[in-house]
Each structure stands twice: as structure tokens, then as C-alpha cells.
XYZ file of C-alpha atoms in Angstrom:
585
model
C 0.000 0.000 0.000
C 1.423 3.742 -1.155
C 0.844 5.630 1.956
C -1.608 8.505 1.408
C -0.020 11.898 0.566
C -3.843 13.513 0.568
C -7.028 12.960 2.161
C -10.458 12.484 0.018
C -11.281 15.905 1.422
C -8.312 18.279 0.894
C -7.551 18.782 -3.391
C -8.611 21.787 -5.176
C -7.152 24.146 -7.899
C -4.468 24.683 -6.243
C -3.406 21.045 -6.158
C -3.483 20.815 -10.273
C -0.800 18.658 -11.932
C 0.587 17.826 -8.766
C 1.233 13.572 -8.108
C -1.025 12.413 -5.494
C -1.342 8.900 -3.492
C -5.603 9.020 -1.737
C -6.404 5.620 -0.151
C -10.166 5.462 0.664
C -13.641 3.544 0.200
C -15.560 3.598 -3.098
C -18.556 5.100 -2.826
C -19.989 5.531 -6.206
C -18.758 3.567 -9.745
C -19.763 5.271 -13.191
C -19.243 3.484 -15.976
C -18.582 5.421 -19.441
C -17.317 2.499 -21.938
C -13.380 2.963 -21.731
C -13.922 5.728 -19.131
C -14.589 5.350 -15.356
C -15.505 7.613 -12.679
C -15.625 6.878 -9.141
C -15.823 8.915 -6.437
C -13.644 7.704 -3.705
C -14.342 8.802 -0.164
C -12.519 9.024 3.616
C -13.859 10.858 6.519
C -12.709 14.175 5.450
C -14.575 13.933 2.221
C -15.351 13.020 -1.759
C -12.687 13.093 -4.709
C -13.620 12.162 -8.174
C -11.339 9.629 -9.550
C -11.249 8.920 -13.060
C -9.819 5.817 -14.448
C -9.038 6.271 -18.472
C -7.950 2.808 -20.116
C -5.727 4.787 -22.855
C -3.722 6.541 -19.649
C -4.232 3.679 -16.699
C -0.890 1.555 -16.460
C -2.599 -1.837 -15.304
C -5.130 -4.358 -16.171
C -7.889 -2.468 -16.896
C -10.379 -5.544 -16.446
C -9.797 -5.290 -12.637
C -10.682 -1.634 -12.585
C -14.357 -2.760 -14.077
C -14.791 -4.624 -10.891
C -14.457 -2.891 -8.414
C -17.537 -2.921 -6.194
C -19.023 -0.458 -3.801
C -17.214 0.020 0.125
C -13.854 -1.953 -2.245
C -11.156 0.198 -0.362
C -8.403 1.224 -2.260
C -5.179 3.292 -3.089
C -4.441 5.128 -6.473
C -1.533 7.104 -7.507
C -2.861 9.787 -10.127
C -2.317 13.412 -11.005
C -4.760 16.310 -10.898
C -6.541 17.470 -13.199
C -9.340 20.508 -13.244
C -12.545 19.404 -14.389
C -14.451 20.830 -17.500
C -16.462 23.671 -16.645
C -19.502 21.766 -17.238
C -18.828 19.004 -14.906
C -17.964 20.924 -11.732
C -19.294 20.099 -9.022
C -20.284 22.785 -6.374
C -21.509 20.253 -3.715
C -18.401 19.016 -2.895
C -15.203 20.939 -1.630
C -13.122 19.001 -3.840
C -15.572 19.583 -6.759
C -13.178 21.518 -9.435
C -10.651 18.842 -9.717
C -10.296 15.086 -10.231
C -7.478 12.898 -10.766
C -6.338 11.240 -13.540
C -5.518 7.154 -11.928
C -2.385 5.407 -13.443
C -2.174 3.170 -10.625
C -4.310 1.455 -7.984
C -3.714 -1.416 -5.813
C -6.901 -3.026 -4.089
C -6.231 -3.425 -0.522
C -9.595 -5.280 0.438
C -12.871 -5.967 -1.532
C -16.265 -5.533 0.320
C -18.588 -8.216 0.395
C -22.311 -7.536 -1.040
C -23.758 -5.177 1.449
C -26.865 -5.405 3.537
C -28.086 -1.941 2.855
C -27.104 1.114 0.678
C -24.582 3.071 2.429
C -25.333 6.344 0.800
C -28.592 5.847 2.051
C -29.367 5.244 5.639
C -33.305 4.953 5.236
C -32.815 2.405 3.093
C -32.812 0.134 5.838
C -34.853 -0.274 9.508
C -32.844 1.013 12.256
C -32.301 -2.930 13.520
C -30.408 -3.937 10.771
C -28.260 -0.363 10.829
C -27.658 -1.434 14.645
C -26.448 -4.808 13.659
C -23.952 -3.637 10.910
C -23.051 -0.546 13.082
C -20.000 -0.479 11.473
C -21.417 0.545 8.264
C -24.066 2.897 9.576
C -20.997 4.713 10.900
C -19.453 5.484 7.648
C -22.686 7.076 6.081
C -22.458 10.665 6.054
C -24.962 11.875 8.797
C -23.372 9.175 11.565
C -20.010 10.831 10.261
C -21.285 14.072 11.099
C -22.774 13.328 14.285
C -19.261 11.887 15.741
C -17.470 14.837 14.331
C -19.795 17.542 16.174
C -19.643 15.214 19.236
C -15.672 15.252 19.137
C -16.028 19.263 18.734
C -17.741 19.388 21.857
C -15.402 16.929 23.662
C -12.532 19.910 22.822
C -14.764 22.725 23.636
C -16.342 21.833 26.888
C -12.641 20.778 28.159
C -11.014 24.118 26.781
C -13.441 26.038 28.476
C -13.751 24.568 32.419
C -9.736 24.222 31.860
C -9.094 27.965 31.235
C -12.148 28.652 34.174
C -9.458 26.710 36.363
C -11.235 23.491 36.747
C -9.669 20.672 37.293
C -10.291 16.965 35.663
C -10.087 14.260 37.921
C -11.227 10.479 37.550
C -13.843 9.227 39.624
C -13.777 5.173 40.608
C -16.250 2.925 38.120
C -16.393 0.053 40.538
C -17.897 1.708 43.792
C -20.452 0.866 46.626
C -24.064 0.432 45.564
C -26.183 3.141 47.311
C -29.523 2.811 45.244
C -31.581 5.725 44.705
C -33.671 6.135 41.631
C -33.057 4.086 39.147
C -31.111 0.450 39.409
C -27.846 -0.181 39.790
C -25.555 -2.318 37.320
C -24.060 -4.618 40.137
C -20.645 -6.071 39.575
C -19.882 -9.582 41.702
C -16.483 -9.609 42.770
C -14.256 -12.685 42.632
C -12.145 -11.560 45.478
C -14.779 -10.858 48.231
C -17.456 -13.502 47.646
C -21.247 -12.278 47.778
C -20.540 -8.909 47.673
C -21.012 -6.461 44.846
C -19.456 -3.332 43.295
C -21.898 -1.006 41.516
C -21.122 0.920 38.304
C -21.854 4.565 39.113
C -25.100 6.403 38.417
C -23.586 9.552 38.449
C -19.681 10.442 40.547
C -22.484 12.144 42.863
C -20.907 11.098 46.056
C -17.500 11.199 45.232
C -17.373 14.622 43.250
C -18.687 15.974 46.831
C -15.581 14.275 48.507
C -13.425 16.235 45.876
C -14.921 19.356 47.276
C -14.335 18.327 50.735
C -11.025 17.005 50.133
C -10.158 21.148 48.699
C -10.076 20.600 44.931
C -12.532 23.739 44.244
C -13.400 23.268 40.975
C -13.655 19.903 39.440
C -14.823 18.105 35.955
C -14.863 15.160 34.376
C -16.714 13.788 31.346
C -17.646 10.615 32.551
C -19.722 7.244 31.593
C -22.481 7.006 33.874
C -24.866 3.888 34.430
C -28.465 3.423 35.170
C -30.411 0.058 34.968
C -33.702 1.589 33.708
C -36.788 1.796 31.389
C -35.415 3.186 28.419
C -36.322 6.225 25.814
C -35.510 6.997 22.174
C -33.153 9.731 24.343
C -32.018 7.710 26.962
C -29.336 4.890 27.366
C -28.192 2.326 29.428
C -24.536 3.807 29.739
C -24.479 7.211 28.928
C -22.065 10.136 29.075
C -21.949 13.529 31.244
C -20.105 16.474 32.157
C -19.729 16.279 35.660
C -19.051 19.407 37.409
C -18.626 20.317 41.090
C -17.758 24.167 42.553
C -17.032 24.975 46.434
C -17.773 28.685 47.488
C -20.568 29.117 45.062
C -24.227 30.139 45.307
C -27.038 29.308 42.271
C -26.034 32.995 40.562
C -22.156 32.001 40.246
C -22.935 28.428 38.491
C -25.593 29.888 36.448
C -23.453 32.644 34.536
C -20.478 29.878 34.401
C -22.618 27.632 32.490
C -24.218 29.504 31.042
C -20.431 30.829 29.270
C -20.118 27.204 28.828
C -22.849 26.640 26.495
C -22.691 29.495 24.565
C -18.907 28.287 23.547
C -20.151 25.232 22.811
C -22.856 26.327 20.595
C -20.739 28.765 18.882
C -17.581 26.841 18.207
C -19.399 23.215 17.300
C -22.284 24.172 15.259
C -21.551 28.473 14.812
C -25.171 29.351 16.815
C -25.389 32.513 19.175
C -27.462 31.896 22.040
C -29.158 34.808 24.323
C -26.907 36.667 26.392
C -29.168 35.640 29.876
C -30.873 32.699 29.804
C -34.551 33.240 30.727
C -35.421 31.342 33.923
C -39.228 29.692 34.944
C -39.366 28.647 38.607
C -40.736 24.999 38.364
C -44.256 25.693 39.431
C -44.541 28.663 36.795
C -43.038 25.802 33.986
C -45.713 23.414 34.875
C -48.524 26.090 35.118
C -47.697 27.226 31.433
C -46.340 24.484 29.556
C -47.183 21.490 31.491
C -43.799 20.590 31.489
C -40.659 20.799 33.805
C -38.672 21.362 30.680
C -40.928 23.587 28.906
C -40.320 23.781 24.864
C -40.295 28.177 24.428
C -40.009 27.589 20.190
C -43.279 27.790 20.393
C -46.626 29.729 21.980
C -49.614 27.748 22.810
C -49.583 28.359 26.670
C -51.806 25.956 28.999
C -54.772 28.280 29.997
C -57.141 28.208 33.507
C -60.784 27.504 32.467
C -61.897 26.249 35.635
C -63.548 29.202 36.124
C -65.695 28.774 32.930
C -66.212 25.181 33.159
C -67.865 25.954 36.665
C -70.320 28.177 35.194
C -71.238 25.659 32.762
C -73.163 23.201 32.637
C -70.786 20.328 31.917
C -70.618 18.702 35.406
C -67.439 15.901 34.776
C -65.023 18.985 35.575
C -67.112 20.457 38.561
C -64.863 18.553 40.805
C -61.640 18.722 39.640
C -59.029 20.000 41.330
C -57.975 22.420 37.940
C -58.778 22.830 34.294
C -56.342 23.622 31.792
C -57.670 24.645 27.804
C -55.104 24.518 24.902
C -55.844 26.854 22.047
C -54.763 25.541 18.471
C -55.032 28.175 15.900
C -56.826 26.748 13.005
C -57.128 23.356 14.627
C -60.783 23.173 13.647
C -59.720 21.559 10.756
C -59.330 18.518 12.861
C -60.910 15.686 11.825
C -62.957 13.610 14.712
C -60.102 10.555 13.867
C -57.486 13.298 14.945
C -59.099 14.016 17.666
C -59.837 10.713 18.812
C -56.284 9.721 18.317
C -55.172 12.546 20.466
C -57.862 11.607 23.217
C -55.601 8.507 23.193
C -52.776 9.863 23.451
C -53.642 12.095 26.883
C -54.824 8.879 27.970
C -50.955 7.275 27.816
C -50.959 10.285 30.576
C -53.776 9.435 32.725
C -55.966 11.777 31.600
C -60.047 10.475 31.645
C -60.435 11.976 28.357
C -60.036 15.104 26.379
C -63.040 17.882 26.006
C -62.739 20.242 23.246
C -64.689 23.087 20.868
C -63.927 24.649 17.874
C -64.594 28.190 16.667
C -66.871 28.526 13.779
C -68.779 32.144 12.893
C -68.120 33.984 16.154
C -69.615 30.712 18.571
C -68.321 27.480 19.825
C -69.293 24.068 18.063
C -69.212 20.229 18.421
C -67.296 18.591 21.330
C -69.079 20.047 24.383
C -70.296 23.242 23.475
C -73.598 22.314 23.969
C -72.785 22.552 27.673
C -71.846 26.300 27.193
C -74.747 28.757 26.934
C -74.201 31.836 24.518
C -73.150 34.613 26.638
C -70.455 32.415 28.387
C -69.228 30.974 25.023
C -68.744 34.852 24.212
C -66.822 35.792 27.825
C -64.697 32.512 27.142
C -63.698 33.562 23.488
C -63.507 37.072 24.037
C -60.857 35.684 27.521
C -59.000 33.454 24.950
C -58.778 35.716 22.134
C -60.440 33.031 19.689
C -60.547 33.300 16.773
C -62.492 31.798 13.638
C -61.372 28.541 12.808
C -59.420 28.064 16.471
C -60.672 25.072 18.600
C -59.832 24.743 22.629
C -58.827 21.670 24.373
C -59.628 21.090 27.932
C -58.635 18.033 30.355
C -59.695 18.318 34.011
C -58.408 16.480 36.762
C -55.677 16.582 39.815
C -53.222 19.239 39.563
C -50.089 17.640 38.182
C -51.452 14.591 36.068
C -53.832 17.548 34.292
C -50.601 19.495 33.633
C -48.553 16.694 32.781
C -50.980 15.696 30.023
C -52.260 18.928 28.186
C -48.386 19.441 28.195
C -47.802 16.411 26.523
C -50.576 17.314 24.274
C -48.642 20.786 23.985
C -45.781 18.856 22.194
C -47.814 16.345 20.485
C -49.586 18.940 18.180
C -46.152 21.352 17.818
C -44.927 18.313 16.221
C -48.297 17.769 13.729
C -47.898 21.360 12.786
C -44.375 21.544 12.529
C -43.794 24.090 15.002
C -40.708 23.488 16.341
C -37.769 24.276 14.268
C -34.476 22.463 14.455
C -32.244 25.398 13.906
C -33.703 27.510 16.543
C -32.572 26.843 20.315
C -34.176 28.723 23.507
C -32.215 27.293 26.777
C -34.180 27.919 29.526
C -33.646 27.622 33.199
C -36.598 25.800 35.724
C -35.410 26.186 38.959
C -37.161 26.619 42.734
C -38.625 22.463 42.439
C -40.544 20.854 45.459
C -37.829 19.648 47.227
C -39.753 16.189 47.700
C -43.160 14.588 46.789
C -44.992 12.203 48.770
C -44.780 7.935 47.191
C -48.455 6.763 49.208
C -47.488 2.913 47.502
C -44.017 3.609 49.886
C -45.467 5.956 52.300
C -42.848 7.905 52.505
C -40.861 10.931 50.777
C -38.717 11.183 47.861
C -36.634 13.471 46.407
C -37.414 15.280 43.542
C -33.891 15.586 42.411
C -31.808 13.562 44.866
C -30.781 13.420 48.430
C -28.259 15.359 48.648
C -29.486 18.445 47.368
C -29.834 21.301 49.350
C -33.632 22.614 50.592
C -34.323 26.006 50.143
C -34.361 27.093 53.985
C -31.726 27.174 56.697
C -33.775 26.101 59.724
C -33.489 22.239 59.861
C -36.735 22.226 61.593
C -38.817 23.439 58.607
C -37.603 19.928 57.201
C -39.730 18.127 59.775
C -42.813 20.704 60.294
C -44.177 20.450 56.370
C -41.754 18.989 54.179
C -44.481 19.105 50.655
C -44.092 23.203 50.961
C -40.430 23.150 50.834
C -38.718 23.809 47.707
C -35.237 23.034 46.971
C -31.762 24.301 46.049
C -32.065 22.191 42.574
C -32.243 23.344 38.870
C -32.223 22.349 35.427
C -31.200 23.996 32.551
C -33.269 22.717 29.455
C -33.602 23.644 25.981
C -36.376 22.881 23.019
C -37.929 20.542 25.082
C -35.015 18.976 26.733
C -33.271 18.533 29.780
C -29.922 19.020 28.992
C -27.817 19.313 32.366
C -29.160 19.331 36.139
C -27.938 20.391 39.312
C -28.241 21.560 42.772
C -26.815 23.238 45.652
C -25.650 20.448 47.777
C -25.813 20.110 51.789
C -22.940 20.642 53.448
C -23.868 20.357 56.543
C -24.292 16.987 58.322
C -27.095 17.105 60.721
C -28.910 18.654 57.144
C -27.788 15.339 55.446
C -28.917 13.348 57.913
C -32.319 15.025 58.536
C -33.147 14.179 54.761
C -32.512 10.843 54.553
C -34.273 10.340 57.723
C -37.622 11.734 55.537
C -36.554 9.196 52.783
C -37.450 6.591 55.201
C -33.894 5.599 55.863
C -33.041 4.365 59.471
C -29.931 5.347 61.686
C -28.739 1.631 60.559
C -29.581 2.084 57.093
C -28.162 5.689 56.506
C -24.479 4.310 58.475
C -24.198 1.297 55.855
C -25.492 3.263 52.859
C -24.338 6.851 52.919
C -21.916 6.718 56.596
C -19.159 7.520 54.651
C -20.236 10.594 53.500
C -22.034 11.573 56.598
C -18.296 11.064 57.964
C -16.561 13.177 55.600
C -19.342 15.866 55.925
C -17.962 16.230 59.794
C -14.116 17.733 58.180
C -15.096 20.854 57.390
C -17.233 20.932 54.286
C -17.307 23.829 52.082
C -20.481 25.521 50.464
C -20.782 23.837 47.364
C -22.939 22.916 44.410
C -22.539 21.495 41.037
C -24.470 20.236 37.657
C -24.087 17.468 35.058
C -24.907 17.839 31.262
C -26.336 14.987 29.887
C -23.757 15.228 27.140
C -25.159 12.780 24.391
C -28.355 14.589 24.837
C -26.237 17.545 24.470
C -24.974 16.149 20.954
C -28.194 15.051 20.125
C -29.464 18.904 19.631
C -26.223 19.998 18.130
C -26.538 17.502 15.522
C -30.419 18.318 15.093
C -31.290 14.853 15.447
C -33.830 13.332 17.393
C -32.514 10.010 18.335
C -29.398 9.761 20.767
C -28.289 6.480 19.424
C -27.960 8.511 16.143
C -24.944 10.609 18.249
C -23.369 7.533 19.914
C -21.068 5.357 18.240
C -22.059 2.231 19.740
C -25.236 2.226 21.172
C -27.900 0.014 22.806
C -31.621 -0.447 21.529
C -34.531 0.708 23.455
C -34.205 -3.358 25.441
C -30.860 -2.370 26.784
C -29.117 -4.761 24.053
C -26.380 -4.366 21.171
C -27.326 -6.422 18.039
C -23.850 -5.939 16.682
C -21.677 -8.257 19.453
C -24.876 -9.642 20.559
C -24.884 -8.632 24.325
C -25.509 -8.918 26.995
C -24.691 -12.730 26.345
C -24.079 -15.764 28.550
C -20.961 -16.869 30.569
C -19.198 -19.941 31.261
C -20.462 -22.392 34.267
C -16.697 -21.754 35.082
C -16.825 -18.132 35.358
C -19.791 -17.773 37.297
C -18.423 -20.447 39.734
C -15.734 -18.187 40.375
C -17.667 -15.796 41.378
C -19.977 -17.539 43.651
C -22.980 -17.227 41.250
C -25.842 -19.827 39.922
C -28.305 -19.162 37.621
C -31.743 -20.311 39.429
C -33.664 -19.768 35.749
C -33.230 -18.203 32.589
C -35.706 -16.938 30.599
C -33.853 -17.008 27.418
């Protein structure tokens, strides 16, 4: 093989007559009797190749062979192409190169699916030849924009003076949320390492151990349900600060993603990020990560519904209307189908009336006598054409719905646009909720963020109306990093996972490490982590994550390319102590 003196990506006019040596993939074979064109391709890009039998050295017969993904190396000298066949898609699109040589250093076997077209095959089939899926153009893409932000997230906490330290992958399970991935160990039979959720615990210790400002981009692991946008291993930007309050980490990542936007994809976001405290977010948009491309607020009707005389909302706790402009062309299928839809949410059903000459219509207008159809349109500004959704029901699953109906119908119309991005912070979140299956508290975000008040006894006198220390910054619909002011303070610590339900016994073998450290004099501190695949995902403008990840899992947690998770040896499990009592497989 002739070692490469150019990449598929770099010759133009200025590289005319010169020698050249490109090694690469074929990607596309025209045949023009004694004349062949192929266009030969790396990562960096497309050259047109053109193989002339009067001019080309060798046997001729092997050229006509050549099959698509063939890689190969030709020496050749360039040549501009005729006016006419210029080609301004490509950077290298004025020039080609004339081949006297080529040597074929591996021929591809007949391919499962067209590589210059990724929709030409379903998604499990692209997963199982992952390998090819990665050298189509868009995956190509994708890993280049997530390598950009790799460099620009690092240059920009290293020149803010943070640090990047390693956290441990095998550490002690302490299992809040979601599952653990348990590791047996060999060494010290029936017990178990855990692979880490987040570095929660141990980025804390690097704040109490004096390292002020710490990062690390880190795998994290979480044995879950999954998402089209979630994984079972998954990366983030981990980042702790000591001496800080909400304002200072706020404006320093907020720096961070405008360089990250700018530099990877060339976007200017605003100046300030606009912030929603959590209980305006849900009141609006029916969502804790509220999508702001769009309008279409949630809207209090309660008070209208009352004066009618449809009774199923009388005694609900709220009613929230969505206004669609021009959804009255809504068929009653598309309505139906949406009535299913809220129903994935919990909601009883969906109410709803459309606009038509100045008065409402169909759905459960009827219930609505003239004068209050008028004082509800004139209240909603509707308009002609307009029709008004309504669900009814406890606070937070009628929210949670109608806001899931929000997005549904910004997606039918096409109202959210990929190339516009509005970050927006939700902060001031209940600090817990109440689980009546557990009877007991949880934590909204986790344990070991801070509550919003510095009496400890507010903890124990009404823990529902406290709100925490916690906030999220999300953007287009998206939670892209989360964090908290943390407690520093031990008797703090302890009080909360007391609330969780956690025993003096429990807290000392789950968390009495911690508690321990938090005795040394622990700084103020508080940190966030960006989901950084997530991250990647709205760089790239893609709505999958596995589209941004090289090797990714399906939506079961599995990788149909190596096949795992797989079995193991009798013999290794014996070493670790471990039967299998059944197997489902």
C-alpha cells in the first residue's frame, strides 16, 4: 500500500498537476465504456477519480470490478474538471485525478443496505452492521460535532481553572432512583461493586477534600426503562464548585454553552438565559422542561367550566384549555387519536370546541350557553377557525398531560424548528413529593441536594411546601444538564434521609461515609451534570441519541452488533460464587 499523501477531502485548484497517493472507500462507480468515474471517499470527504484505459498503467479488467465500500489506493495526477462538470456540492468539486495506478487493498462483500442511504434500511439492521451505519455521512457528522464538543467543553472549564479528575467505576451500591448495574467480585465472595449512576458522592468528597473546581466527562450507568433519548450507559459532564451560590454556576454555564454552541455548530445563544421557577413551567407548559419555540400556553378555564353546565369537571381539582389556531380543521379521527394519546398520561379523556362564525361548536359546546361561550372567546382571544382543548383532573397529572398534548400537536404542525434553540432555566422544584405505595418521601432531584431554607426544623414541620436548592437547565424541550446546591452540613444530610425513610442503621451502611466526611469541614458547594449525548443530540439536530453515539444500545438495553448482553461460562460464574436459578432465554 502507497501511503496517502492527501485525504479524500483536501484537493482543489491549487493542487493541479501535482502527483497524489488518496487511499479510501468507493462510494460511487460510473461506468462510461473505456472511461470510469468513481468517487472515492474518507472521513474528510469526496474526490472524483477517473480511471481512463488509454492513460491507466494496469489491467484495466480489474478496474471494471471494483464494487461499492472496495477500499483502495491510487496514484494519479490532478486534473481541473471541464467547466460543465464541476461540481459545487463538494469541496473538492473543481478537480479530479487522472488514476495510473491502484492497488486493491480489500474488496467488500455484497452489502446489507445502501450506504449512501441510511433509510434504506430499519434502524435494527443499521444497529447490527453498526459499522457501516458509521461510515454514512450523517453518523459521520454526528461523531465529528460530538468530538467538537469533547474539545470545547474541556477548553473552556480548563481555562475557568477546573480541574479533571477520575472518579472510581467500581464503587459501593447506594440505590436511589433508578437500578444499579451490580458487579460480583471474585475476590470478596457475595458482595457487589456497583457501576456509578452519576460520581455524585464522590465529586462531593473532591470538594471536601479542597479541589474547588472539578470536571470530568464521565460514563455514567443506570439500569432503567429506556427512551428513544435515553441509554443504558451514557455520558456527562460532571461538574462540582465549592464557594458558590445558584447565581455564580448559572453565569459559568451559562459561558459554557454558549462556547459550545458557537464553536461546534456556529449558533449565538441569548446573552441571559430566561429562567421559569418549576411551578410557573408546569402552570404554562405542562412541562418541567418547557419547549419556548413555540406559543400555545396551557390556559385556567376552571372558572368557565364551573359556570357551565358540563358537570365531569365540577370537581376537579384544575382545568387547563389549549388553544390551536386553526385546529378546527381537525378531523374527529385526529381528535380521537389525540384523546388517546392524553390517555398514555392518565388523563379520563379530552373535552374540546372549535370556533366557527363567532360561537363554539361540536365537542361540548352544547354545555356552554351563549353569553359564556362569548366571555370565554372574548378571555381566549379566539378566533375563527381556532378550537380549545380542555382536560380536568388533579393538579399535576392535568398538567402533565395537556403538556404532553402541547408537544404532540407542535410536532403535527411543525412548530418546532431544528435550527432555533431557547435554553431555559426551571429552577425553585418541590424539594420532595410524597410515594403513598411507599409511604414515605422522595426526592425530587436527589438526596443530597440542598432545601431552600436554613432552619433544619422546617424539614420536619411540612416537608411538601419546601422547595429546593435544585435546577435544570433545558432547551427545546429537553433537559440538557441538572444540578443543585448540595448540603454541606451533616445534621442537614442526615435530617433528609431520615424523611426518605432511611433508618440510623440504614443511613451508616449506605451513605456513613459521606455523613463522615461531611464532619471535616465541608465547604459551600454545588454542582451540575450535562447529559452530554443529549447535548450532541441537539447539536446535531437529530432526534434520536443512538444517532450521536457510536455504539449504542436499543430501546431493550441490548447491542445487536456483538450480541450482548450474552451468557458466561459455568466456570466463570463459579468463580464468582454465582448460579443461575432460571433463565428466561
Amino acid at each position: 500500500m502507497n501511503i496517502r499523501t492527501h485525504t479524500c477531502g483536501e484537493l482543489n485548484i491549487n493542487s493541479i498537476k501535482k502527483t497524489v497517493v488518496l487511499n479510501g472507500w468507493v462510494n460511487t462507480i460510473r461506468l462510461h465504456g473505456q472511461v470510469i468515474f468513481v468517487d472515492l471517499r474518507d472521513r474528510y470527504g469526496k474526490t472524483q477519480i477517473v480511471f481512463n484505459s488509454e492513460g491507466y498503467l494496469e489491467d484495466f479488467e480489474q478496474v471494471k470490478k471494483l464494487s461499492m465500500e472496495d477500499v483502495i489506493s491510487i496514484t494519479g495526477k490532478v486534473q481541473s474538471r471541464s467547466e460543465g462538470a464541476i461540481n459545487p456540492d463538494m469541496t473538492t468539486g473543481e478537480v479530479e485525478v487522472m488514476v495510473s495506478k491502484m492497488e486493491i487493498l480489500n474488496e467488500a462483500a455484497p452489502l446489507p443496505f445502501i450506504i449512501s442511504d441510511r433509510n434504506s434500511a430499519e434502524e435494527d439492521l443499521r444497529l447490527k452492521y453498526r459499522y457501516l451505519e458509521l461510515r454514512t455521512d450523517e453518523l459521520q457528522k454526528n461523531i465529528n460535532i460530538r468530538h467538537k464538543t469533547y474539545q470545547a467543553v474541556r477548553h473552556y472549564l480548563a481555562g475557568e481553572n477546573f480541574l479533571e479528575i477520575e472518579t472510581p467505576v467500581l464503587m459501593k451500591s447506594t440505590p436511589e432512583g433508578a437500578r444499579d448495574y451490580l458487579v460480583p467480585s471474585r475476590i470478596h465472595q457475595g458482595k457487589f461493586y456497583a457501576l456509578p449512576q452519576s460520581p455524585q458522592i464522590y465529586k462531593q468528597i473532591l470538594m471536601i477534600s479542597g479541589y474547588d473546581r472539578y470536571f470530568q466527562i464521565v460514563k455514567c450507568f443506570r439500569d432503567e426503562d429506556l427512551r428513544a433519548d435515553r441509554q443504558p450507559e451514557f455520558t456527562q459532564i460532571d461538574i462540582e464548585m465549592s464557594f458558590v451560590d445558584e447565581e455564580i454556576i448559572y453565569k459559568k454555564m451559562e459561558n459554557l454553552t454558549h462556547k459550545v454552541f458557537k464553536e461546534v455548530i456556529n449558533v449565538d445563544l441569548p446573552k441571559d438565559f430566561p429562567r421559569l421557577k418549576w411551578d410557573e413551567a408546569m402552570d404554562l407548559y405542562g412541562s418541567d422542561k418547557p419547549d419556548l419555540r413555540y406559543e400555545m400556553l396551557l390556559q385556567d378555564v376552571k372558572p368557565f367550566t364551573d359556570k357551565s353546565e358540563f358537570n365531569a369537571f365540577k370537581s376537579s381539582e384544575i382545568v387547563k384549555g389549549l388553544v390551536v389556531l386553526g385546529g378546527a380543521k381537525y378531523s374527529r379521527k385526529i381528535i380521537d387519536n389525540l384523546t388517546d394519546y392524553v390517555k398514555k398520561y392518565k388523563a379520563k379523556g379530552l373535552a374540546w370546541m372549535k370556533v366557527e362564525d363567532g360561537y363554539l361548536s361540536g365537542g361540548i359546546s352544547k354545555f356552554f350557553n351563549n353569553d359564556l361561550q362569548q366571555e370565554l372567546i372574548v378571555k381566549l382571544k379566539l378566533k375563527n377557525n381556532d378550537v380549545i382543548f380542555m382536560i380536568g383532573d388533579d393538579k399535576e397529572l392535568t398538567q402533565v398531560a395537556l403538556g404532553a398534548l402541547r408537544v404532540e400537536i407542535a410536532r403535527i404542525e411543525k412548530l418546532a424548528k431544528n435550527d432555533i434553540f431557547k435554553p431555559v432555566w426551571v429552577t425553585d422544584f418541590p424539594m420532595f413529593e410524597f410515594d403513598a405505595d411507599a409511604n414515605r418521601y422522595v426526592a425530587r432531584h436527589h438526596p443530597f441536594t440542598a432545601p431552600s431554607t436554613n432552619d433544619i426544623s422546617e424539614l420536619e414541620t411540612d416537608p411538601l411546601s419546601l422547595k429546593s436548592r435544585g435546577y435544570d437547565l433545558t432547551m427545546n424541550g429537553y433537559e440538557i444538564a441538572g444540578g443543585s446546591i448540595r448540603n454541606h452540613k451533616p445534621d442537614f444530610q442526615e435530617k433528609i434521609f431520615e424523611l426518605l425513610g432511611m433508618d440510623k442503621n440504614e443511613t451508616k451502611s449506605r451513605f456513613g461515609f459521606l455523613i463522615e466526611a461531611l464532619k471535616y469541614g465541608t465547604p459551600p458547594h454545588g454542582g451540575i451534570a450535562f447529559g452530554f449525548d443529549r447535548l450532541v443530540m441537539l447539536l446535531a439536530g437529530t432526534k434520536n441519541i443512538r444517532d450521536v453515539i457510536a455504539f449504542p444500545k436499543t430501546t431493550s438495553a441490548s447491542s445487536l452488533m456483538d450480541e450482548s448482553p450474552s451468557s458466561v461460562s459455568v466456570s466463570q460464574l463459579s468463580e464468582l460464587n454465582i448460579s443461575i436459578i432460571s433463565n428466561k432465554d
